[in-house]
Short mmCIF file of C-alpha atoms and ligand atoms in Angstrom, two decimals:
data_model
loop_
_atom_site.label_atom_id
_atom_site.label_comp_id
_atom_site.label_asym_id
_atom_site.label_seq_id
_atom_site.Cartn_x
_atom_site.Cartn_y
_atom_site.Cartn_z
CA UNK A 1 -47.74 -3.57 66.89
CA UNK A 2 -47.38 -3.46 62.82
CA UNK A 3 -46.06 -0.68 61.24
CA UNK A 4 -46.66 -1.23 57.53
CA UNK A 5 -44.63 1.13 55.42
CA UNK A 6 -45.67 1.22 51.53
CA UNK A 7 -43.67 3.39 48.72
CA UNK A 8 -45.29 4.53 45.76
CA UNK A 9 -42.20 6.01 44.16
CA UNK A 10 -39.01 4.38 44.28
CA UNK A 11 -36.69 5.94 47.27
CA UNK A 12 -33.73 3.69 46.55
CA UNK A 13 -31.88 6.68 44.83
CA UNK A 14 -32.86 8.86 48.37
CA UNK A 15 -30.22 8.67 51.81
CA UNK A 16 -32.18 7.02 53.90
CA UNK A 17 -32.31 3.57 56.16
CA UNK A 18 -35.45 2.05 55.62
CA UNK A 19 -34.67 -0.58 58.34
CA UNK A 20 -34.37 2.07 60.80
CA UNK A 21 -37.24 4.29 59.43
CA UNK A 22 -39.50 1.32 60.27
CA UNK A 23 -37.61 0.72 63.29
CA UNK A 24 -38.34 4.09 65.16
CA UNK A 25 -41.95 4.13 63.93
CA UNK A 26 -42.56 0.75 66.00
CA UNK A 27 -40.86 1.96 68.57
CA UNK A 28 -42.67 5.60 68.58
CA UNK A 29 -45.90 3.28 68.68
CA UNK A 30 -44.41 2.10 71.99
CA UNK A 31 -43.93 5.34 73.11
CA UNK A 32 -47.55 6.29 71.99
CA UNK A 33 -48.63 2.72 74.36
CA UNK A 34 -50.24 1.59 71.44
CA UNK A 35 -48.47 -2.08 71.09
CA UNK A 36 -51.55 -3.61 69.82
CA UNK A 37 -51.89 -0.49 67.42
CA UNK A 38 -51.56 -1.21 63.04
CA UNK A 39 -50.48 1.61 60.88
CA UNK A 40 -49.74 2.47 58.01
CA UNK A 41 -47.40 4.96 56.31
CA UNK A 42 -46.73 5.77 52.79
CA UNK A 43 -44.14 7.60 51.38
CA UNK A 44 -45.10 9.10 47.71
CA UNK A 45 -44.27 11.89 45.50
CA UNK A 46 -45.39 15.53 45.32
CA UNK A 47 -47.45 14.95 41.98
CA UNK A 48 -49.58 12.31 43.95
CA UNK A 49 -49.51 13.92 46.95
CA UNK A 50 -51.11 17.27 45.28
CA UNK A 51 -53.89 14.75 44.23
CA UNK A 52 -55.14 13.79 48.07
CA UNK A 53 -54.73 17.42 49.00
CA UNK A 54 -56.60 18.58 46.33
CA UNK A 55 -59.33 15.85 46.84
CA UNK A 56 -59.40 15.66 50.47
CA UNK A 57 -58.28 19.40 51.25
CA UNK A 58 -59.51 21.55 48.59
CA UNK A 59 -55.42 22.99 48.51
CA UNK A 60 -53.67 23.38 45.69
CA UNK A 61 -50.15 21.83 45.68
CA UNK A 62 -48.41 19.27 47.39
CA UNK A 63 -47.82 19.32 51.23
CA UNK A 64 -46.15 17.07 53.07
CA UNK A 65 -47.96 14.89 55.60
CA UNK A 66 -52.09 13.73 55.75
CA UNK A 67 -53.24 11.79 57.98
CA UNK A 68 -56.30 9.79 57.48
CA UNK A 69 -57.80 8.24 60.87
CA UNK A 70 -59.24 4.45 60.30
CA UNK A 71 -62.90 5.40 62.77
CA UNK A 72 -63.62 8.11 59.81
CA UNK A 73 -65.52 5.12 57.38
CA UNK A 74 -68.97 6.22 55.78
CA UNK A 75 -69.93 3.21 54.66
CA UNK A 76 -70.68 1.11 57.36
CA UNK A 77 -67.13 -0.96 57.15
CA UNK A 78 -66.31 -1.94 60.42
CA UNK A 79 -62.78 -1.39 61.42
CA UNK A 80 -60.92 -3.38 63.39
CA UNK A 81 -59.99 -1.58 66.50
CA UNK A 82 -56.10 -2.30 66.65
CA UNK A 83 -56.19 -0.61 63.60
CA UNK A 84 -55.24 3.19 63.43
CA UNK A 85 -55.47 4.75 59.72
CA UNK A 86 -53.13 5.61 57.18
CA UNK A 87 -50.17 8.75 57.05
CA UNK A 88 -49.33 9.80 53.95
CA UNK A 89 -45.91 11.49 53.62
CA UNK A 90 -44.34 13.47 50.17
CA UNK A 91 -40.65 12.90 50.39
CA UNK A 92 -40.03 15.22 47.75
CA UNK A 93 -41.70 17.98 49.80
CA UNK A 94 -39.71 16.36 53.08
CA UNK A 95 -36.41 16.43 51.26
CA UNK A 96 -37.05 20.33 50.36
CA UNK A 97 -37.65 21.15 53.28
CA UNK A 98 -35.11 18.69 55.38
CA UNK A 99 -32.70 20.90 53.23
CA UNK A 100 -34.63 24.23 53.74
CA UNK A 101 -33.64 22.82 57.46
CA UNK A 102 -30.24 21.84 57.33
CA UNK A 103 -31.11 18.30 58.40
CA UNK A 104 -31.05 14.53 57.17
CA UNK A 105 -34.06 13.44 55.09
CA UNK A 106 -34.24 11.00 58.10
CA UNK A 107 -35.03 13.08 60.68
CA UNK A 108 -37.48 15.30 58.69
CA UNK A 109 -39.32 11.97 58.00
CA UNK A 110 -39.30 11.18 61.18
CA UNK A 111 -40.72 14.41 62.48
CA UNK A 112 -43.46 13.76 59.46
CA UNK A 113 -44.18 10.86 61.01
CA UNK A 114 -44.56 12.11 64.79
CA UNK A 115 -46.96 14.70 63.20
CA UNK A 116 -49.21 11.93 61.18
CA UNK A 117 -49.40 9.92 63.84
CA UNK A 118 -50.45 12.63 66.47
CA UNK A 119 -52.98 13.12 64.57
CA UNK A 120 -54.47 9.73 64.33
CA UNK A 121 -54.64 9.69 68.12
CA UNK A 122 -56.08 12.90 68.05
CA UNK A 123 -53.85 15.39 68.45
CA UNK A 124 -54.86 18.72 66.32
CA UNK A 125 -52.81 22.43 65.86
CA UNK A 126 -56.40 24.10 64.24
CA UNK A 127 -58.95 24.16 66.86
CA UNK A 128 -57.08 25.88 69.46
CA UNK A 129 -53.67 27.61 70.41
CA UNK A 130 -53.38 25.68 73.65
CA UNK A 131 -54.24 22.36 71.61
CA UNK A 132 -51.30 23.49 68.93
CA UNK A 133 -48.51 24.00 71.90
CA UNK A 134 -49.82 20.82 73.51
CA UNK A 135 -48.88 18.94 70.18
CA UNK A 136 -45.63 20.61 69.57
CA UNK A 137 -44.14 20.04 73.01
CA UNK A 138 -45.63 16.62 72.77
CA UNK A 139 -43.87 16.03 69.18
CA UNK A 140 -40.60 17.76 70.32
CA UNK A 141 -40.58 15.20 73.61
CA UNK A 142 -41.35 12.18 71.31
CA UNK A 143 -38.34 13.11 69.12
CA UNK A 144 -35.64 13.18 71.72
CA UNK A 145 -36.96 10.05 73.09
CA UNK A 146 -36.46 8.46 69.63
CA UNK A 147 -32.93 10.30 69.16
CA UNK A 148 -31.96 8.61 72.88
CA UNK A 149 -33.94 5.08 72.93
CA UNK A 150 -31.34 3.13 71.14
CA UNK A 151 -30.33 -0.52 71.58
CA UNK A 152 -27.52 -2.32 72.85
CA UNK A 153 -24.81 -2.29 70.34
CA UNK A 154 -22.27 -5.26 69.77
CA UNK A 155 -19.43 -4.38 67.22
CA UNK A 156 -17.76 -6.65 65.48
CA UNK A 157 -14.15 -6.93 65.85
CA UNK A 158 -11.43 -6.63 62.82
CA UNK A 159 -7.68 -7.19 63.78
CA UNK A 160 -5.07 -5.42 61.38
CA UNK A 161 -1.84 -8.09 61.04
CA UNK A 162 0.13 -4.94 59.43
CA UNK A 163 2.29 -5.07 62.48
CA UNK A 164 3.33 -8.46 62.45
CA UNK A 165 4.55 -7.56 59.08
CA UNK A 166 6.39 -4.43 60.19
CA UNK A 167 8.45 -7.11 62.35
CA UNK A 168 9.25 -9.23 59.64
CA UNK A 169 10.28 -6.60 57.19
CA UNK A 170 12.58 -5.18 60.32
CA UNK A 171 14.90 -8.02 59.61
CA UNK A 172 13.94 -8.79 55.91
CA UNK A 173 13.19 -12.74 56.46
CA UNK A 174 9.87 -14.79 57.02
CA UNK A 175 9.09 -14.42 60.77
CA UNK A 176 6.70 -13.49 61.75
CA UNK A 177 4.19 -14.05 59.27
CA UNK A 178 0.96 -12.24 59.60
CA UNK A 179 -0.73 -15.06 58.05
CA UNK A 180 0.00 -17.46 60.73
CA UNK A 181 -1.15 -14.19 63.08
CA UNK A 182 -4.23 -13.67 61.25
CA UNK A 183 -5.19 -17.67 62.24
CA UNK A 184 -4.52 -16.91 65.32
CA UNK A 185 -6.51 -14.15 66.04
CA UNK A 186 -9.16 -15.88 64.12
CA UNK A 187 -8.92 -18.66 66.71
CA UNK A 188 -9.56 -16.33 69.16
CA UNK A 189 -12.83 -15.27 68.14
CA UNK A 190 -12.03 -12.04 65.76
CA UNK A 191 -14.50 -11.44 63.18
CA UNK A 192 -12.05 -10.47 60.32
CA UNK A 193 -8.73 -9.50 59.63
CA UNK A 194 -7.86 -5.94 58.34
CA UNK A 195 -4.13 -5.25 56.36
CA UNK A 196 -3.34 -2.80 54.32
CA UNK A 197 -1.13 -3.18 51.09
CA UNK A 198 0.98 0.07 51.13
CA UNK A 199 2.44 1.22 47.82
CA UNK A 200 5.78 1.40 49.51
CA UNK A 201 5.59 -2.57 50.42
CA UNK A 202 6.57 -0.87 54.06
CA UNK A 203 5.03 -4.08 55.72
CA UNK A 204 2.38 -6.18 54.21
CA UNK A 205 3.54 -7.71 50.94
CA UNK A 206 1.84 -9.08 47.99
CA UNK A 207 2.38 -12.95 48.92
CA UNK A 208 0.71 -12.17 52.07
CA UNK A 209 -2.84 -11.24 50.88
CA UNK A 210 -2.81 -13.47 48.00
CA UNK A 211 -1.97 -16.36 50.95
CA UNK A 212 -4.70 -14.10 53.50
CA UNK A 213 -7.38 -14.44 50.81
CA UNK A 214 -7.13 -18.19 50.70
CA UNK A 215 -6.42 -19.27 54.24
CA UNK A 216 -8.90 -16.57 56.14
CA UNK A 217 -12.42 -18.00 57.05
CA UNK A 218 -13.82 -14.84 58.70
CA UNK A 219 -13.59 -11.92 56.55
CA UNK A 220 -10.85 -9.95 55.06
CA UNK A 221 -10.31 -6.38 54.34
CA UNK A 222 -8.06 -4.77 52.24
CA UNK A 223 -6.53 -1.36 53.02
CA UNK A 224 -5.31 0.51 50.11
CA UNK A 225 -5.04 4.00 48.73
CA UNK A 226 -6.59 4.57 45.59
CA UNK A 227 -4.21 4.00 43.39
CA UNK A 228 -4.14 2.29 40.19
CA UNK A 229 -1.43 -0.65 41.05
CA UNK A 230 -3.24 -1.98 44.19
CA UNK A 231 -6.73 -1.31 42.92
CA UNK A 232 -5.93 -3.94 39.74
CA UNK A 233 -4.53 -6.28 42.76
CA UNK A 234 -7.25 -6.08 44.29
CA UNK A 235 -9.51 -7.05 41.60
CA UNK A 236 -7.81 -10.02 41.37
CA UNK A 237 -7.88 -11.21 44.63
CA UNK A 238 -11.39 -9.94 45.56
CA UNK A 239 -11.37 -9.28 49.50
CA UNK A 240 -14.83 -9.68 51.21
CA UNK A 241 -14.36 -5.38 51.10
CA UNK A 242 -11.53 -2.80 50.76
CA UNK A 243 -11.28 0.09 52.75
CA UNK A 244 -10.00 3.17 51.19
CA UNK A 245 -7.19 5.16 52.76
CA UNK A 246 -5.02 8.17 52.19
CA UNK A 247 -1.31 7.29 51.80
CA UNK A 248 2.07 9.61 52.22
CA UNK A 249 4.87 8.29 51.94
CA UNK A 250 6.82 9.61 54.99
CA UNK A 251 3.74 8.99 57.68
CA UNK A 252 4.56 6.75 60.32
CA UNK A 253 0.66 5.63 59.96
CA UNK A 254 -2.71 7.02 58.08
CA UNK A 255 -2.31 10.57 59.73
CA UNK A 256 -6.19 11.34 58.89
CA UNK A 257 -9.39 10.28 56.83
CA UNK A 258 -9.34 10.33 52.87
CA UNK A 259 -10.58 13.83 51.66
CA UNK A 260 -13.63 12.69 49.31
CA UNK A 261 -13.95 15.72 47.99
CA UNK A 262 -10.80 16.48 46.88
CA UNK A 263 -10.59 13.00 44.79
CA UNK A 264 -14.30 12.84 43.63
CA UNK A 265 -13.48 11.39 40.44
CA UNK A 266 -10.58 8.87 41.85
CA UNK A 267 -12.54 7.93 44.19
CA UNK A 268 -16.09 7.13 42.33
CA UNK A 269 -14.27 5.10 39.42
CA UNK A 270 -12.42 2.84 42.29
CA UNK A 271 -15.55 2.40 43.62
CA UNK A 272 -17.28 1.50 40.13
CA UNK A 273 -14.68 -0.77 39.47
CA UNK A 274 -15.24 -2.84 42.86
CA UNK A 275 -18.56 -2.71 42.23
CA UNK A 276 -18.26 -4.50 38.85
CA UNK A 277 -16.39 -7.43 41.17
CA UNK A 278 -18.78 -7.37 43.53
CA UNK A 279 -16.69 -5.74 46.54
CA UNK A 280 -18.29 -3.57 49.12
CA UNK A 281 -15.91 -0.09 49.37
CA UNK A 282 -15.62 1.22 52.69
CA UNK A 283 -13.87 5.01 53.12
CA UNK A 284 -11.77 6.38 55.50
CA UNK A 285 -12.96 9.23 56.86
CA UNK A 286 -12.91 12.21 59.43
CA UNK A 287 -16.28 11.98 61.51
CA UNK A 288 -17.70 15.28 59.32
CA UNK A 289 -20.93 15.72 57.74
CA UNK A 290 -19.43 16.54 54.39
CA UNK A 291 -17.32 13.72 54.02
CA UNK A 292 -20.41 11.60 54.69
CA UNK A 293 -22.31 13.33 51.90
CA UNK A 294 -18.85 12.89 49.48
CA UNK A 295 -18.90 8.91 50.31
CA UNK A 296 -22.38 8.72 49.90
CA UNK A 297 -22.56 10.93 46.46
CA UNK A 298 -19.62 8.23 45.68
CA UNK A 299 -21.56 5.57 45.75
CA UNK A 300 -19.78 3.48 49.34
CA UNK A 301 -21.12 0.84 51.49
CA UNK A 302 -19.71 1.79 54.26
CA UNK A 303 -17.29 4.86 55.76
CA UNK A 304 -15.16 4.07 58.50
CA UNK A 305 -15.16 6.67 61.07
CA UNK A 306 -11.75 8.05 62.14
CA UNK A 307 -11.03 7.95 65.82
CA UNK A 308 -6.99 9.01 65.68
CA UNK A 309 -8.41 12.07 67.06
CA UNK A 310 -10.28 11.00 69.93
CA UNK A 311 -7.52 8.39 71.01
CA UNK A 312 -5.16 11.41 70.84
CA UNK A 313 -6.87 14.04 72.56
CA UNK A 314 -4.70 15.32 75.64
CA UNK A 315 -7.92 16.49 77.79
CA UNK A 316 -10.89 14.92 78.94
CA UNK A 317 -12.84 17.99 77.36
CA UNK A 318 -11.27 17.87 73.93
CA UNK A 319 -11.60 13.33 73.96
CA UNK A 320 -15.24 14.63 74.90
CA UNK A 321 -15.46 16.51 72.11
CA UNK A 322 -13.89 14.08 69.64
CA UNK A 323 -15.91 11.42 71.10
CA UNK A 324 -19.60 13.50 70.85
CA UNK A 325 -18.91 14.22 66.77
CA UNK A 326 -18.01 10.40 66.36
CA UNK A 327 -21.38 9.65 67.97
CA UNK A 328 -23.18 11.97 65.73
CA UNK A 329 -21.33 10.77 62.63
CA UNK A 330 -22.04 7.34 62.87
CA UNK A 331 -25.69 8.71 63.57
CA UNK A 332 -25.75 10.42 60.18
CA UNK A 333 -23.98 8.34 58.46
CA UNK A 334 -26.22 5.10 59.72
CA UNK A 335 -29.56 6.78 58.83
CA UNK A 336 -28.28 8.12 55.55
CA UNK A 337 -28.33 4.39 54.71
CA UNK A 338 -24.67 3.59 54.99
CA UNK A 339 -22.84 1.02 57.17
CA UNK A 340 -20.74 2.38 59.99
CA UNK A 341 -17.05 0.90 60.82
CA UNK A 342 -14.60 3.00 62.94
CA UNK A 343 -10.80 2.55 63.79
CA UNK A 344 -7.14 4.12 64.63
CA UNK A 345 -5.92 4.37 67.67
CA UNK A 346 -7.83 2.49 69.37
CA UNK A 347 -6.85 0.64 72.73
CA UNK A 348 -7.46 -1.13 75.70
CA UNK A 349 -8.68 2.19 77.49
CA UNK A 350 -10.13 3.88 74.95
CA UNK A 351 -12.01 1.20 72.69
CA UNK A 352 -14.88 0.94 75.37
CA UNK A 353 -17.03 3.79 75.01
CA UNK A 354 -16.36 3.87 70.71
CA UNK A 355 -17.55 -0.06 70.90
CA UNK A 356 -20.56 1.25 73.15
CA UNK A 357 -21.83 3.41 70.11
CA UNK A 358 -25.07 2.61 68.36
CA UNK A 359 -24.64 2.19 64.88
CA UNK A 360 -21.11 1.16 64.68
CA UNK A 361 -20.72 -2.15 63.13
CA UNK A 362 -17.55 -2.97 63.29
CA UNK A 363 -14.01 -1.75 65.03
CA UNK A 364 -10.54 -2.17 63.00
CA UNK A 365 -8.01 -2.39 65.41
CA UNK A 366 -4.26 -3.32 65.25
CA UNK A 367 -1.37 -1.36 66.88
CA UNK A 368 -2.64 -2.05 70.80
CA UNK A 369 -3.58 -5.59 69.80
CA UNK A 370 -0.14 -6.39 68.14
CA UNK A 371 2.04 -4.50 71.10
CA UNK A 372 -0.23 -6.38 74.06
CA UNK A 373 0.77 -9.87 72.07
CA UNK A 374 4.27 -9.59 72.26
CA UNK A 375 3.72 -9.16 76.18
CA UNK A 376 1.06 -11.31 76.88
CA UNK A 377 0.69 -13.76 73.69
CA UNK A 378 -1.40 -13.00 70.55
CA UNK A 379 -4.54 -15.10 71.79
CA UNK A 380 -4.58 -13.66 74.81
CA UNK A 381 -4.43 -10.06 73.50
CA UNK A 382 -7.35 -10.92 71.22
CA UNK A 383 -9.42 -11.90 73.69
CA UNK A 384 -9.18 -9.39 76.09
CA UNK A 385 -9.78 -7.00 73.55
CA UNK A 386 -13.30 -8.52 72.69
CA UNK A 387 -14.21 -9.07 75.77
CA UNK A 388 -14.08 -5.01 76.33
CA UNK A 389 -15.75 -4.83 72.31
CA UNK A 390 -18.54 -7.41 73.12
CA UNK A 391 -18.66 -8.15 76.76
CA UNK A 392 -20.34 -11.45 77.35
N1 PXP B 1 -8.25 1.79 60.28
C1 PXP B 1 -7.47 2.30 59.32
C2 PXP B 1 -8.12 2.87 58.12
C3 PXP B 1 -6.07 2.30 59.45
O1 PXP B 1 -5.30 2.84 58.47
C4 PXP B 1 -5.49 1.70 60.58
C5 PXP B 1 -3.99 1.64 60.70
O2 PXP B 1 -3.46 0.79 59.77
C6 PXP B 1 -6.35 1.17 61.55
C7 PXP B 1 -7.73 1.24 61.39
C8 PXP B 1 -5.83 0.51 62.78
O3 PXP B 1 -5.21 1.47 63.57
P1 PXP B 1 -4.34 1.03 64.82
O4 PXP B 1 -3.21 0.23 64.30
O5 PXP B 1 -3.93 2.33 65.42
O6 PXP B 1 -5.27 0.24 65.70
#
């Protein structure tokens, strides 16, 4: 089964996952039983799509999906039989009318796809009404298998050391340190270590992630609020990423995600500036569409999806809620082309079904962690946590 996808304009500037474009179209070959099948689908612009529908269709203008079955050769080339012909797709024309829609350029592709490759089996909405419904369920059924086939996900997890600081500073002296914390949980299999280097100096100090950045081996990741005192820190220490939060003052902890739109400008220079040093930016955010649209428009690697919500709702109905427009976030956010974190609240009940999520790649997680340790041992509390993350 080869799907063999070919671009004749550059989509790099477009929100989209290629890797999971190509993905779904080798698994809707699946779908379609055709494992042995080879296809190929190319994604182009209106002016040269207006070309093969002029040539092939007499029709003025661009549309957005031909299909061209590999049987239909007039001169005598034999085709090998695994192969099944080529769908071309405008993604101008898709992006019009994904918008027209109110959808992701993603899905309209996708449904482009379905459509191109119906027809190379076959399929056809001109001869007949009956033939026309008979595609259109059969697209429609294809497309919530796709939405619903996903694999097994295995997050990555991040610990945040911030409250081994909050200890220290609680007495003003050098115990704990979050460094020596940070090993620890490193030694006990997490992937990367999280603080976050609060304007107020509340807990994590300056020592500590210039001491993080040269003692961690996994990965680290700087909190911070975009402001002009820890951004220049943080070009000098260059974390593996940053991860940019709102700050107030008088919040016991980040109350919500950063509002994007509200500081565009802040917000894209930061994220020029990392850039410049080579540091993936990753924003906090509220699981909404907008804010998606804001980080990507920004120019981020990744947004981390805020679960404070769903760790806080007081009903099963409500955490339902909370928990269904996390799912679809990541969704959006993953096939828009951006990597997916998520984090806040986050404990040894609720963690589970957030770590189940496709798409997520990695969970930052520090309060429950820090409070089990002081019960049960740092190493301990580590594990226990990934083995409900990534359960063996
Ligand atoms: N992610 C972000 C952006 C945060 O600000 C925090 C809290 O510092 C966390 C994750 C971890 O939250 P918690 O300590 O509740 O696990």
């Amino acid at each position: 089964m080869t799907v063999h996808f070919n671009y004749t304009v550059d989509i790099t500037h477009y929100p989209l996952n290629r890797q999971m474009l190509l993905q779904r179209s080798e698994r809707l070959l699946q779908l379609l039983h055709l494992e042995a099948a080879e296809v190929s689908i190319v994604l182009m612009g209106d002016a040269e799509m207006t070309g093969y529908n002029e040539l092939y269709r007499k029709k003025k203008g661009p549309t957005n999906v031909l299909s061209f079955p590999a049987r239909q050769t007039d001169d005598g080339f034999v085709i090998p039989e695994a192969e099944l012909g080529d769908v071309l797709i405008s993604v101008d024309t898709a992006k019009r009318e994904a918008v027209e829609q109110g959808h992701t350029l993603h899905r309209r592709l996708l449904e482009l796809i379905i459509h191109g490759l119906l027809h190379l089996t076959g399929y056809d909405h001109e001869r007949s009404e009956e033939e026309a419904l008979r595609m259109w369920d059969f697209e429609k059924e294809l497309f919530q298998h796709l939405q619903t086939s996903r694999s097994a996900n295995m997050p990555y997890l991040a610990i945040n050391v911030d409250h081994v600081a909050t200890i220290r500073q609680a007495r003003g002296g050098v115990e704990p340190d979050p460094v020596f914390a940070a090993s620890l949980c490193e030694l006990a299999g997490a992937d990367g270590i999280v603080v976050h280097l609060r304007e107020d100096r509340r807990h994590i100090q300056d020592r500590d992630v210039r001491i993080l950045r040269q003692t961690i081996k996994t990965k680290l990741n700087l909190e911070m609020a975009v402001c002009p005192e820890i951004i220049d820190i943080a070009l000098e220490i260059v974390p593996d990423m940053v991860t940019l939060v709102p700050e107030k003052r008088k919040e016991l902890t980040t109350e919500g995600g950063l509002d994007i739109l509200g500081n565009d400008k802040k917000v894209r220079k930061a994220i020029e500036k990392m850039a410049k040093a080579g540091i993936p930016v990753s924003i906090f955010i509220d699981p909404d569409a907008s804010q998606i649209q804001a980080a990507l428009d920004a120019g981020a690697t990744f947004v981390e999806l805020h679960t404070g919500r769903y760790c806080d709702a007081r009903t099963i109905a409500e955490q339902e809620q909370e928990f269904h427009l996390i799912e679809q976030s990541a969704e959006l956010a993953y096939e828009s082309g951006l990597r997916v974190n998520a984090g806040h609240g986050l404990d040894y009940r609720n963690a589970g079904p957030i770590a189940d999520l496709a798409f997520i790649e990695e969970l930052s997680i520090g309060h429950a962690v820090i409070s089990r340790a002081v019960l049960v041992g740092l190493d301990q509390a580590v594990r226990e946590m990934l083995a409900i993350v990534r359960p063996a």
